[in-house]
Short mmCIF file of C-alpha atoms in Angstrom, two decimals:
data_model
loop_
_atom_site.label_atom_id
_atom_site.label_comp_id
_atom_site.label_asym_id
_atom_site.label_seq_id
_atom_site.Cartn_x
_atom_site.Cartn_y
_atom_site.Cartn_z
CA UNK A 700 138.49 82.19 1.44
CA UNK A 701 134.74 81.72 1.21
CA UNK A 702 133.85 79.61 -2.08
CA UNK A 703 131.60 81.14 -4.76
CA UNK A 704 127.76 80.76 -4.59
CA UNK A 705 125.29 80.14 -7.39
CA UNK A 706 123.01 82.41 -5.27
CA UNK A 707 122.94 85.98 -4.41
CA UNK A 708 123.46 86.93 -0.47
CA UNK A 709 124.06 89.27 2.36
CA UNK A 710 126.59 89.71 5.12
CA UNK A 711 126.21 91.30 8.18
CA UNK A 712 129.27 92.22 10.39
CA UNK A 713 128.42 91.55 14.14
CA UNK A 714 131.93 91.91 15.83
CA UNK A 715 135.62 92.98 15.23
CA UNK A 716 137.23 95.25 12.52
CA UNK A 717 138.75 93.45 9.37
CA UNK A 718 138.34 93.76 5.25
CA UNK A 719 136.69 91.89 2.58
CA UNK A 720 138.38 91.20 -0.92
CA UNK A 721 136.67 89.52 -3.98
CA UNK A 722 138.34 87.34 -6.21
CA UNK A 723 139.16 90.39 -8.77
CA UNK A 724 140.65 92.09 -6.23
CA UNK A 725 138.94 95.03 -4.99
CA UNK A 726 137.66 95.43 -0.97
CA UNK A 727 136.11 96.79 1.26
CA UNK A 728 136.97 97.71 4.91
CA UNK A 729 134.10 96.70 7.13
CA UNK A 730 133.43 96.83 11.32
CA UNK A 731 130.44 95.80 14.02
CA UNK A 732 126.88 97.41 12.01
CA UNK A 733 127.62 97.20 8.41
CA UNK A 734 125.90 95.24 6.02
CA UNK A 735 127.38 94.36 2.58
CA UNK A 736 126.10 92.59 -0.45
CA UNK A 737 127.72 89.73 -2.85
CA UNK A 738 126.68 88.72 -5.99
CA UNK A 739 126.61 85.20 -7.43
CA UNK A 740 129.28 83.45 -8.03
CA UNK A 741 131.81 85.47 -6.29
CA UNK A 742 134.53 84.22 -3.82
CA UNK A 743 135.26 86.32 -0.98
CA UNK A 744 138.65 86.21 1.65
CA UNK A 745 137.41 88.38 5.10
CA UNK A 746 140.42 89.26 7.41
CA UNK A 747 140.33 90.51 11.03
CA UNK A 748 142.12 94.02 11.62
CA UNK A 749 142.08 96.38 14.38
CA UNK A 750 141.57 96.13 18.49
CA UNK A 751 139.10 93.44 18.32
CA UNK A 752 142.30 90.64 19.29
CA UNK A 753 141.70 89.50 15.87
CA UNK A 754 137.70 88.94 16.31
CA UNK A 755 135.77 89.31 12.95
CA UNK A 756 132.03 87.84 13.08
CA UNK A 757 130.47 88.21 9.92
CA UNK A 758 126.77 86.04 9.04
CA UNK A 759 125.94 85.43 5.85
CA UNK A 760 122.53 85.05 4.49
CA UNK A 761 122.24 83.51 0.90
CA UNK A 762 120.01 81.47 -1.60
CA UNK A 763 120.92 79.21 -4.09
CA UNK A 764 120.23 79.39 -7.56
#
């Protein structure tokens, strides 16, 4: 689980196959190339899926508030 941040940010996925959930429970099914957007103050969980032997690289940009 990735705490909430008072700031706005950006992931990009780099590696691997997986799924992102936020904390009221809808997702998002995300691989290597996409880019994805959270809003302040929202907790994510990411989870590895597929081929990728359980590889999920995901950087994340953000600012504080």
């Amino acid at each position: 689980m990735h705490p909430a941040i008072d700031g706005p940010s950006i992931a990009i996925v780099t590696d691997g196959k997986g799924g992102v959930e936020w904390g009221d429970g809808e997702g998002l099914d995300i691989s290597e190339g996409d880019v994805f957007f959270v809003g302040a103050g929202t907790e994510m969980k990411m989870v590895a899926k597929g081929e990728a032997n359980g590889q999920l690289v995901i950087h994340r940009a953000f600012v504080e508030a």
